[in-house]
PDB file of C-alpha atoms in Angstrom:
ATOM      1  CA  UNK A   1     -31.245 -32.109   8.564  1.00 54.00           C
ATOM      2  CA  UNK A   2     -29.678 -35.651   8.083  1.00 61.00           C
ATOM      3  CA  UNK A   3     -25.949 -35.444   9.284  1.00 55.00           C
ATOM      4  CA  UNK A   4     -25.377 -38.486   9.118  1.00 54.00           C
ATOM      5  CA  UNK A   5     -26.049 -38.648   5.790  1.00 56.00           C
ATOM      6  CA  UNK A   6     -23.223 -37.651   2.765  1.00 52.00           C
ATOM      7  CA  UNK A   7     -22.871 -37.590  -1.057  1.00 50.00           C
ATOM      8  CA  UNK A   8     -19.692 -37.385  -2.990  1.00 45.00           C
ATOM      9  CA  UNK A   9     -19.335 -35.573  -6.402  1.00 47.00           C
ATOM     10  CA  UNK A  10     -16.587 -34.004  -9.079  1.00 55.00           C
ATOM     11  CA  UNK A  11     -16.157 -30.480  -7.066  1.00 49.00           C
ATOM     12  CA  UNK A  12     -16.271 -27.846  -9.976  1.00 59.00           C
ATOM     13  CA  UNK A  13     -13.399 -25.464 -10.511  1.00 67.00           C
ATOM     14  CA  UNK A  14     -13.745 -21.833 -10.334  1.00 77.00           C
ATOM     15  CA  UNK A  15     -12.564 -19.232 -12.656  1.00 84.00           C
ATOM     16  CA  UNK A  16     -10.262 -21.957 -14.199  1.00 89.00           C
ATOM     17  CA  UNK A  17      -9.114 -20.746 -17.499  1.00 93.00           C
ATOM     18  CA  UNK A  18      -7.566 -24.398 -18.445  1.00 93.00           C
ATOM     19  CA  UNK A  19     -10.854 -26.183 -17.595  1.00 94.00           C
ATOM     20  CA  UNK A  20     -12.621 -23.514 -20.108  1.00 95.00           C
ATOM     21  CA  UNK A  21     -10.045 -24.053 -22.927  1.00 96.00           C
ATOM     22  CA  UNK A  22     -10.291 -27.766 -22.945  1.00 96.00           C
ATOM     23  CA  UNK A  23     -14.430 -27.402 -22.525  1.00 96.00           C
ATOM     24  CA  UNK A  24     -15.378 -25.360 -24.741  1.00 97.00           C
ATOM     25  CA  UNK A  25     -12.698 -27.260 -27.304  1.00 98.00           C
ATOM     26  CA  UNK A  26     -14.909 -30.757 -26.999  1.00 98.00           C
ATOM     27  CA  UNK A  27     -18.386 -28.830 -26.689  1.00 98.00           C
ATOM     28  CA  UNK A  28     -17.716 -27.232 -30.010  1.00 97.00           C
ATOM     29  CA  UNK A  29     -16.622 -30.478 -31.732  1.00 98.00           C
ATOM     30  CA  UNK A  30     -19.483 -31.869 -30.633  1.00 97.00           C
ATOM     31  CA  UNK A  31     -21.618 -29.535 -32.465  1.00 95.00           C
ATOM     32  CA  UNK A  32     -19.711 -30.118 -36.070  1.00 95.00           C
ATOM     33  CA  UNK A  33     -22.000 -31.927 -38.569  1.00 94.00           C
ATOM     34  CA  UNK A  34     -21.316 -35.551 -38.898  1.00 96.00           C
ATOM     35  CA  UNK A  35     -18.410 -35.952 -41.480  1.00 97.00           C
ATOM     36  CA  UNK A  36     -17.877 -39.485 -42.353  1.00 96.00           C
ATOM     37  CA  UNK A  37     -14.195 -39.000 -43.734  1.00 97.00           C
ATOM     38  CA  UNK A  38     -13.455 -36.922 -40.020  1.00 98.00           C
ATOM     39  CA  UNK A  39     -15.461 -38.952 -37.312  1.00 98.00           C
ATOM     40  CA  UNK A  40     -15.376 -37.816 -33.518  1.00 98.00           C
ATOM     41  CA  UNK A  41     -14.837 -40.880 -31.123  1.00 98.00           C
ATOM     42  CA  UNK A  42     -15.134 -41.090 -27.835  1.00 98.00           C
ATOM     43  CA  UNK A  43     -12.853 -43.208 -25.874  1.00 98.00           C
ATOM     44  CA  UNK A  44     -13.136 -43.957 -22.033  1.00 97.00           C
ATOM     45  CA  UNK A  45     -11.707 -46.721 -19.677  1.00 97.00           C
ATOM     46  CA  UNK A  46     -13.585 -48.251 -16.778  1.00 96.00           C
ATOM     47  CA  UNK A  47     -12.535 -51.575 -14.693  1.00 95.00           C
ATOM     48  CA  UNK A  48     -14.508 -54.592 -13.354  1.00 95.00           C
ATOM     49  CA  UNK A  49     -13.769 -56.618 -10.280  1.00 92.00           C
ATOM     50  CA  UNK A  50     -14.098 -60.445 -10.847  1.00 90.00           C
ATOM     51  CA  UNK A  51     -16.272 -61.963  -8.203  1.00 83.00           C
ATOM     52  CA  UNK A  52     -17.913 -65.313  -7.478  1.00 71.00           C
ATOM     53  CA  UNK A  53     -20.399 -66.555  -4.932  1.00 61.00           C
ATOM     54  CA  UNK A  54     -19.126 -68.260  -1.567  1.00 62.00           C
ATOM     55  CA  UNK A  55     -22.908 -69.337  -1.651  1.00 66.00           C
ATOM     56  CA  UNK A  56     -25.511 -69.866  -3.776  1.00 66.00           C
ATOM     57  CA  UNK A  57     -27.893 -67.232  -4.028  1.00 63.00           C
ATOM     58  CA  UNK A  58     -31.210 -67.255  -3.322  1.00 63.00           C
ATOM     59  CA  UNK A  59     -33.749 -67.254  -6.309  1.00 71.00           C
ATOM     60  CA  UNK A  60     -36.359 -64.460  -5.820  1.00 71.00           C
ATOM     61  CA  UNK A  61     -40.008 -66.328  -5.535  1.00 73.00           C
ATOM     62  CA  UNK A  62     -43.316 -64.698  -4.373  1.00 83.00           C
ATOM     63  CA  UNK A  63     -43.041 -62.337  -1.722  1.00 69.00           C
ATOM     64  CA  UNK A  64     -39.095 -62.132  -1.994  1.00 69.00           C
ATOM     65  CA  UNK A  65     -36.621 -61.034  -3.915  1.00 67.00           C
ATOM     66  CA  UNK A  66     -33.392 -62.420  -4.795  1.00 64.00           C
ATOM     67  CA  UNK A  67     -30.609 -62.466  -2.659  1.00 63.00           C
ATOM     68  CA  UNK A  68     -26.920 -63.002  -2.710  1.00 65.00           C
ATOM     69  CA  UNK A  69     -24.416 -63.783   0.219  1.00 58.00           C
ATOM     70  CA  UNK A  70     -22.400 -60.704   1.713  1.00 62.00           C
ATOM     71  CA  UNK A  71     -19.013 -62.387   1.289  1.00 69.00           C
ATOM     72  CA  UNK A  72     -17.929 -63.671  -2.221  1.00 61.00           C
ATOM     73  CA  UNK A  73     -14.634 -64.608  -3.676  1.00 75.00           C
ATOM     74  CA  UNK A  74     -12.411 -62.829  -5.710  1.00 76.00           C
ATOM     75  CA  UNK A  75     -10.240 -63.583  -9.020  1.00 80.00           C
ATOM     76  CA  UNK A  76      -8.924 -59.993  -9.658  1.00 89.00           C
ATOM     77  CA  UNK A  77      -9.729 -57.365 -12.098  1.00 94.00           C
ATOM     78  CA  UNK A  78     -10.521 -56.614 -15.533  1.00 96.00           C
ATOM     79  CA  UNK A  79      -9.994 -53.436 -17.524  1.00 97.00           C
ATOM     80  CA  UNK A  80     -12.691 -51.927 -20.101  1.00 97.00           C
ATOM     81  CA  UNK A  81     -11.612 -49.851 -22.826  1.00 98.00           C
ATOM     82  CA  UNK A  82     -14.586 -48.328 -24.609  1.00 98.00           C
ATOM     83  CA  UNK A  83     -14.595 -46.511 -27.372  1.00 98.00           C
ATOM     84  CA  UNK A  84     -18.154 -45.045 -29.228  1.00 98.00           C
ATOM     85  CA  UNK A  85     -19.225 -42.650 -32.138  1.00 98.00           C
ATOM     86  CA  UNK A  86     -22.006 -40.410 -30.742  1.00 97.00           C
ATOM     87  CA  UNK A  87     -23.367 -39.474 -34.156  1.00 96.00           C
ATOM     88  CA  UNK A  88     -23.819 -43.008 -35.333  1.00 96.00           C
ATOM     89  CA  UNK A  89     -24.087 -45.162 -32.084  1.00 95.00           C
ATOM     90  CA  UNK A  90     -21.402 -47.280 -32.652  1.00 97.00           C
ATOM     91  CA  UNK A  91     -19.692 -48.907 -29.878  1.00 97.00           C
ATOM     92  CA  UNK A  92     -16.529 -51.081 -29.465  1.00 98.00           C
ATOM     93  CA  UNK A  93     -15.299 -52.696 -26.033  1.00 98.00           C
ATOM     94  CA  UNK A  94     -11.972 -54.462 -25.605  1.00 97.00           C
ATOM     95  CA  UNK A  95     -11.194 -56.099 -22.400  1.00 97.00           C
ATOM     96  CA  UNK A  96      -7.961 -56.764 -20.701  1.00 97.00           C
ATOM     97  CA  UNK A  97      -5.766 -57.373 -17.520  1.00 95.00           C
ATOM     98  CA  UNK A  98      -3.708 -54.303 -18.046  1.00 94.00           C
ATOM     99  CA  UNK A  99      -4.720 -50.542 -18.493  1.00 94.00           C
ATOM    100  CA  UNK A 100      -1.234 -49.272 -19.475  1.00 96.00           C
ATOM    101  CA  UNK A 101      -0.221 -46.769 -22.346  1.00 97.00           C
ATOM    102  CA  UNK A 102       0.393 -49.924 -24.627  1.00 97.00           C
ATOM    103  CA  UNK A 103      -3.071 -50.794 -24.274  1.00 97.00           C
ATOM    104  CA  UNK A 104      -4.195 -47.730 -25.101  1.00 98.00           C
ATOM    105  CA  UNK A 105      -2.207 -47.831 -28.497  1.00 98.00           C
ATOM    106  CA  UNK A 106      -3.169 -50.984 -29.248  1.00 98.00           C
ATOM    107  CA  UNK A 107      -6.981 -49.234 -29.206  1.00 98.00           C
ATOM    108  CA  UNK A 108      -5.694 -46.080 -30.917  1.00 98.00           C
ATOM    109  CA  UNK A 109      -4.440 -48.515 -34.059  1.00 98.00           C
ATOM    110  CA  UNK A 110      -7.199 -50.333 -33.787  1.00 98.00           C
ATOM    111  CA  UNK A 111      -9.455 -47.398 -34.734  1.00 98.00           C
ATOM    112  CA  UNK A 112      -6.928 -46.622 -37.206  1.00 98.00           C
ATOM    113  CA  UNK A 113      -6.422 -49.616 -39.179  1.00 98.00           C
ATOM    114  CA  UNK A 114      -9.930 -51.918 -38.335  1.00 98.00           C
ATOM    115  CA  UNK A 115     -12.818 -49.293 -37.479  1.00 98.00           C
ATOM    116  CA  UNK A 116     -12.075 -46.141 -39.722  1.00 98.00           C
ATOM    117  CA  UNK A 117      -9.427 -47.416 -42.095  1.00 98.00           C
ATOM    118  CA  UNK A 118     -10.238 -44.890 -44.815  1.00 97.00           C
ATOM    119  CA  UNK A 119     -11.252 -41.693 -42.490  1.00 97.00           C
ATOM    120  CA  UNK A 120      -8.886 -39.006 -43.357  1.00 97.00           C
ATOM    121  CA  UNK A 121      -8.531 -37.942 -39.784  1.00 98.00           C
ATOM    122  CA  UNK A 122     -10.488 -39.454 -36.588  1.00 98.00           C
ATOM    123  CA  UNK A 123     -10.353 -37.088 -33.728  1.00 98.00           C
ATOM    124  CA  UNK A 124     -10.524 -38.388 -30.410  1.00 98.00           C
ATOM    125  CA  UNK A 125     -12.227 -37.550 -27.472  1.00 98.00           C
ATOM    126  CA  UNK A 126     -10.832 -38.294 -24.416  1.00 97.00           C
ATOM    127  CA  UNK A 127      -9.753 -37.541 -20.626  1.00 96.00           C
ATOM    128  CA  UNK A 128      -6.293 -36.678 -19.612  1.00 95.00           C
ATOM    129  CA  UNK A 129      -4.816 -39.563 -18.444  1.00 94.00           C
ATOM    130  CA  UNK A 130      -1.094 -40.404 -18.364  1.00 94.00           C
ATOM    131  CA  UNK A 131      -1.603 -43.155 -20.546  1.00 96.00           C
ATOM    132  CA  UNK A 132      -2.809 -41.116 -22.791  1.00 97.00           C
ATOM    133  CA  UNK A 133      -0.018 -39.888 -24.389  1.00 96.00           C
ATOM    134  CA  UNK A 134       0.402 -39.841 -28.341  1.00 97.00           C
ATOM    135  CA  UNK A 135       4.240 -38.768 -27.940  1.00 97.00           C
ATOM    136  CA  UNK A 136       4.121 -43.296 -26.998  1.00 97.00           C
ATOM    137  CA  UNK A 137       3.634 -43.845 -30.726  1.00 98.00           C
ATOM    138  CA  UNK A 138       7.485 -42.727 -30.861  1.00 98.00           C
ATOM    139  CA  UNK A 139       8.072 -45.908 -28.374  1.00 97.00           C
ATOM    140  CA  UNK A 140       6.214 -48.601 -30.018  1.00 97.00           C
ATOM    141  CA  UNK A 141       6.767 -47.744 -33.927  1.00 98.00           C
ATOM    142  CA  UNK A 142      10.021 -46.393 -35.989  1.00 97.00           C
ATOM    143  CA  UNK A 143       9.384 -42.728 -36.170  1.00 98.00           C
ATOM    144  CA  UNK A 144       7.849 -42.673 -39.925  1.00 98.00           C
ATOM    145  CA  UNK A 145       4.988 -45.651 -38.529  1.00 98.00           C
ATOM    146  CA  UNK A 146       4.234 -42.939 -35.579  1.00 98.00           C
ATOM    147  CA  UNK A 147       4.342 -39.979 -37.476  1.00 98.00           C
ATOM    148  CA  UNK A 148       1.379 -41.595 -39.954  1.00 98.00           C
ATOM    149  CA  UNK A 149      -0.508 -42.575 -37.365  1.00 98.00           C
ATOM    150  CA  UNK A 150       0.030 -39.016 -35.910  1.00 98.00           C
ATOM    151  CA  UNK A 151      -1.268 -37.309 -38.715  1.00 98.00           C
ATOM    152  CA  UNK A 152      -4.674 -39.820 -39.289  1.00 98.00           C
ATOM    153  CA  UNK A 153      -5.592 -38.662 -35.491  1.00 98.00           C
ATOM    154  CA  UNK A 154      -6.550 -35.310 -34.193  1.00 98.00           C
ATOM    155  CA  UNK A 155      -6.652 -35.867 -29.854  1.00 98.00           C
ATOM    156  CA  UNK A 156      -9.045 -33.532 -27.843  1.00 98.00           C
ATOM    157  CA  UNK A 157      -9.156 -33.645 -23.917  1.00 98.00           C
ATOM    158  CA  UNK A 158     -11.775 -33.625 -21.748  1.00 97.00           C
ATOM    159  CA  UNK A 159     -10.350 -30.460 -18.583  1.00 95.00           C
ATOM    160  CA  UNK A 160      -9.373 -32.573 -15.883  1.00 91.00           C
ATOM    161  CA  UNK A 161     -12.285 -32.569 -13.276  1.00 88.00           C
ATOM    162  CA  UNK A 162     -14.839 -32.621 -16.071  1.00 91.00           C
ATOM    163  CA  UNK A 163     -15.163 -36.489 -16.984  1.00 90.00           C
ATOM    164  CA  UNK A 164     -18.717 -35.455 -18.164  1.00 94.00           C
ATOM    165  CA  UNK A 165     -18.071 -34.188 -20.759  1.00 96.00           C
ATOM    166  CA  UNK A 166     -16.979 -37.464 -22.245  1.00 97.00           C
ATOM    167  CA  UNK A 167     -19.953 -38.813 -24.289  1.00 97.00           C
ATOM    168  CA  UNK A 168     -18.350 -42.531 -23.858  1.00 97.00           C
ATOM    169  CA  UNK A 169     -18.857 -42.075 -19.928  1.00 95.00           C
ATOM    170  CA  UNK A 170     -22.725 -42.272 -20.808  1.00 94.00           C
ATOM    171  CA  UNK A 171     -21.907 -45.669 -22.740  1.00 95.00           C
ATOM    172  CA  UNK A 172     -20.061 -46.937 -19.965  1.00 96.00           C
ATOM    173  CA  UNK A 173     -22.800 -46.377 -17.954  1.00 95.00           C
ATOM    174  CA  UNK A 174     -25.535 -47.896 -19.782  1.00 95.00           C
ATOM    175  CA  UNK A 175     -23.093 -51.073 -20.369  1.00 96.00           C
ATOM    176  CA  UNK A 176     -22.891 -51.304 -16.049  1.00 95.00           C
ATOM    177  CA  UNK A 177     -26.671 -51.178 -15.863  1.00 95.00           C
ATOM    178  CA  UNK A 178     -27.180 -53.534 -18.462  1.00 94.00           C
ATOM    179  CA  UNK A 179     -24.526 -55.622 -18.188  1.00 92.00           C
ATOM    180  CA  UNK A 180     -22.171 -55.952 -15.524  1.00 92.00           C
ATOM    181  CA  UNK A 181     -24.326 -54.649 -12.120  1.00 88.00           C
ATOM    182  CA  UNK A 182     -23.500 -57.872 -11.314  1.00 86.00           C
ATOM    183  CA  UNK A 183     -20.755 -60.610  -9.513  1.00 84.00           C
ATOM    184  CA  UNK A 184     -18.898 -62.383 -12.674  1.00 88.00           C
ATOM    185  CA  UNK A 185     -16.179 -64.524 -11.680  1.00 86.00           C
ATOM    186  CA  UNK A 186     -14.190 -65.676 -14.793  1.00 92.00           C
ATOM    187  CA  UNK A 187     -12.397 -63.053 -17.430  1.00 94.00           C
ATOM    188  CA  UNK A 188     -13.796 -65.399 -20.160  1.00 95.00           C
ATOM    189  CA  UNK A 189     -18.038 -65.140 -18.954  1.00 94.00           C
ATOM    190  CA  UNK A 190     -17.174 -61.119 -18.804  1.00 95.00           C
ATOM    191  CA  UNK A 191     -15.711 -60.967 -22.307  1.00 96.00           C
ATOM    192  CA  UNK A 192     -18.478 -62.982 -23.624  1.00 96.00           C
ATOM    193  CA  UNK A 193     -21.158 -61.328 -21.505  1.00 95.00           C
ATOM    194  CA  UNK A 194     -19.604 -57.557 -23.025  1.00 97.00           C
ATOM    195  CA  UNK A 195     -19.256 -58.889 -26.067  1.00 97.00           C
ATOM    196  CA  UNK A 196     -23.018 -59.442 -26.819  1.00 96.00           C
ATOM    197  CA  UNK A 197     -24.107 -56.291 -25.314  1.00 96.00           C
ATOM    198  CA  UNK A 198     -21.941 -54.529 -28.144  1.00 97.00           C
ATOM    199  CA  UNK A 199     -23.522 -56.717 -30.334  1.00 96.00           C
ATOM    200  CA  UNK A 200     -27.340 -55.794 -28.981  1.00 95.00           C
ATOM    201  CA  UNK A 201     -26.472 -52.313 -28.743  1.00 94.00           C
ATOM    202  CA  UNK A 202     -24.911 -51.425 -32.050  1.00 96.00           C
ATOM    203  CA  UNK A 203     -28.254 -53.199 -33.908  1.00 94.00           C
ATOM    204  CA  UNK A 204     -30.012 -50.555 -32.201  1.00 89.00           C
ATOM    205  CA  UNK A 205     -28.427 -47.715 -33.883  1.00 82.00           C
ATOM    206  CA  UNK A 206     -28.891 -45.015 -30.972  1.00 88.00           C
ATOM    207  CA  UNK A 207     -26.732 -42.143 -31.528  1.00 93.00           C
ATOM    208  CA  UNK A 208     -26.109 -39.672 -28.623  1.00 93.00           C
ATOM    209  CA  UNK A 209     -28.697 -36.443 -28.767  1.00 93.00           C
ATOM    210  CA  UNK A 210     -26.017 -34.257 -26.928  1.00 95.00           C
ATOM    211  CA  UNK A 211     -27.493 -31.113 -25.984  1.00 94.00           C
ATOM    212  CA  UNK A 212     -25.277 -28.517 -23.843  1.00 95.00           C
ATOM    213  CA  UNK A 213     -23.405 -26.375 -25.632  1.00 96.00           C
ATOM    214  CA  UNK A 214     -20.704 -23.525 -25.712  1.00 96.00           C
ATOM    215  CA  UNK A 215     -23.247 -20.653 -25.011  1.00 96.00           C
ATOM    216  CA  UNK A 216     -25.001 -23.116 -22.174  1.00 95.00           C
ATOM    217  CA  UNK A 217     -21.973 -23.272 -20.551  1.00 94.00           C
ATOM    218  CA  UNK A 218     -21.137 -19.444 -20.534  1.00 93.00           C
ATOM    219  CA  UNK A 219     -24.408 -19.351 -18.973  1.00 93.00           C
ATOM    220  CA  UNK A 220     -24.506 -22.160 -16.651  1.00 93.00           C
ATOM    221  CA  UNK A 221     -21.049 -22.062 -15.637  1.00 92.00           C
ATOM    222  CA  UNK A 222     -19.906 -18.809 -15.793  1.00 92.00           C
ATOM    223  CA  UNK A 223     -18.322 -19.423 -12.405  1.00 91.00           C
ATOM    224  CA  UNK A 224     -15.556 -21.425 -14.387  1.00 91.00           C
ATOM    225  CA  UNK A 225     -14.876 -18.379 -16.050  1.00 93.00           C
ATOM    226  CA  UNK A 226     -11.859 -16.394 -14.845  1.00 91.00           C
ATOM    227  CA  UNK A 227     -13.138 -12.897 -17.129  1.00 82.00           C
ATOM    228  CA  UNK A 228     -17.182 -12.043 -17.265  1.00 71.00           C
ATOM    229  CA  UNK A 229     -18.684 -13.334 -19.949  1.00 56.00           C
ATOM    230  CA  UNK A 230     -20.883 -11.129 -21.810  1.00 61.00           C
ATOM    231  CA  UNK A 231     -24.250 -11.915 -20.203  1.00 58.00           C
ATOM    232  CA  UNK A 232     -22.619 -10.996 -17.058  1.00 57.00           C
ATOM    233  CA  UNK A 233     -21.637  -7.799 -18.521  1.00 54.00           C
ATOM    234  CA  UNK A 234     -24.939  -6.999 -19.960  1.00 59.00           C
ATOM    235  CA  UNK A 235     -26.448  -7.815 -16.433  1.00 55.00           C
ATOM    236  CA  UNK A 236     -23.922  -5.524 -14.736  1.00 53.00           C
ATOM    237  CA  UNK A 237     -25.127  -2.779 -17.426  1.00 54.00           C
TER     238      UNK A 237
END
């Protein structure tokens, strides 16, 4: 026993009928066949903190590694917005000061009107965010400019408490090992920094081999269920 010791991770629900509706919604769009007219993105948002050495740090030579001050200076924060297509490996990163719902528009016509100009409909995985709000297209366009944006865009949420299932939360991860596990100090290194990872990584055309499905999770998480599923039944039989 190590007491002193503690771990923090997303508590799961139980028997939570909303977090099964929204699951089971994104596990079994994930399992369509790639449609090129109908792509699935994923869309995500992280931050990054701009720091800067008080001190030089320390180069790692022979018998040491490298090492950086304790203290450092700050210049504020930075917002990520990422958005990826599993089935093809694309990725696309914007960066700004401000993660408001304006922002996220400004991403949403992005995908619209750069990315996937001639999709018929791009559905959109994402989590449930205030921000996140298509009703906003009413407050930033006249109503017939929302309404065909509205209809190029099919939205599907992630259940609240299950970030995970968001296959852009894997991208965001790979882009802070890769990229930003470090201090960066000015907005403009961090933009340029991002903006050749996206470059590396969508040369390497990795999609994401997502594996856990619908009848996984009626398996694995059958505590989330608030009725037996039927392998419990057949186990009670």
């Amino acid at each position: 026993m190590k007491p002193h010791l503690s771990s923090y991770w997303e508590i799961p629900p139980e028997q939570d009928a909303d977090f099964v509706y929204y699951m089971e919604d994104v596990l079994n769009l994930y399992h369509e066949p790639y449609d090129e007219t109908r792509p699935v993105i994923c869309f995500d948002e992280s931050s990054k903190a701009l720091r800067g050495h008080e001190r030089d740090p320390l180069p790692a030579r022979p018998g040491a590694v490298a090492r950086s001050d304790h203290r450092y200076k700050r210049n504020g924060k930075q917002r990520i917005h990422l958005s990826t297509e599993p089935l093809t490996g694309w990725v696309n990163v914007e960066i700004t000061e401000k993660r408001r719902t304006i922002e996220w528009i400004d991403r949403m016509v992005e995908l619209a009107d750069v990315h996937y100009p001639d999709a018929d409909c791009i559905r959109v995985v994402m989590d449930q965010l205030n921000t996140h709000k298509p009703a906003a297209f009413y407050q930033f366009f006249p109503p017939e400019y929302a309404q065909a944006y509205l209809d190029r865009f099919e939205f599907h949420y992630t259940p609240k408490r299950g970030s995970w299932l968001n296959m852009a939360e894997i991208e965001i991860g790979v882009l802070k090992r890769q990229c930003l596990d470090r201090r960066i100090y000015h907005a403009a290194t961090l933009r340029a920094e991002v903006a050749a990872w996206q470059r590396r990584r969508n040369t390497t055309n990795r999609p994401i081999d997502w594996q856990f499905t619908t009848d996984d999770a009626r398996i694995k998480l059958r505590q989330l269920y608030p009725i037996e599923t039927e392998e419990d039944l057949q186990i009670h039989a």
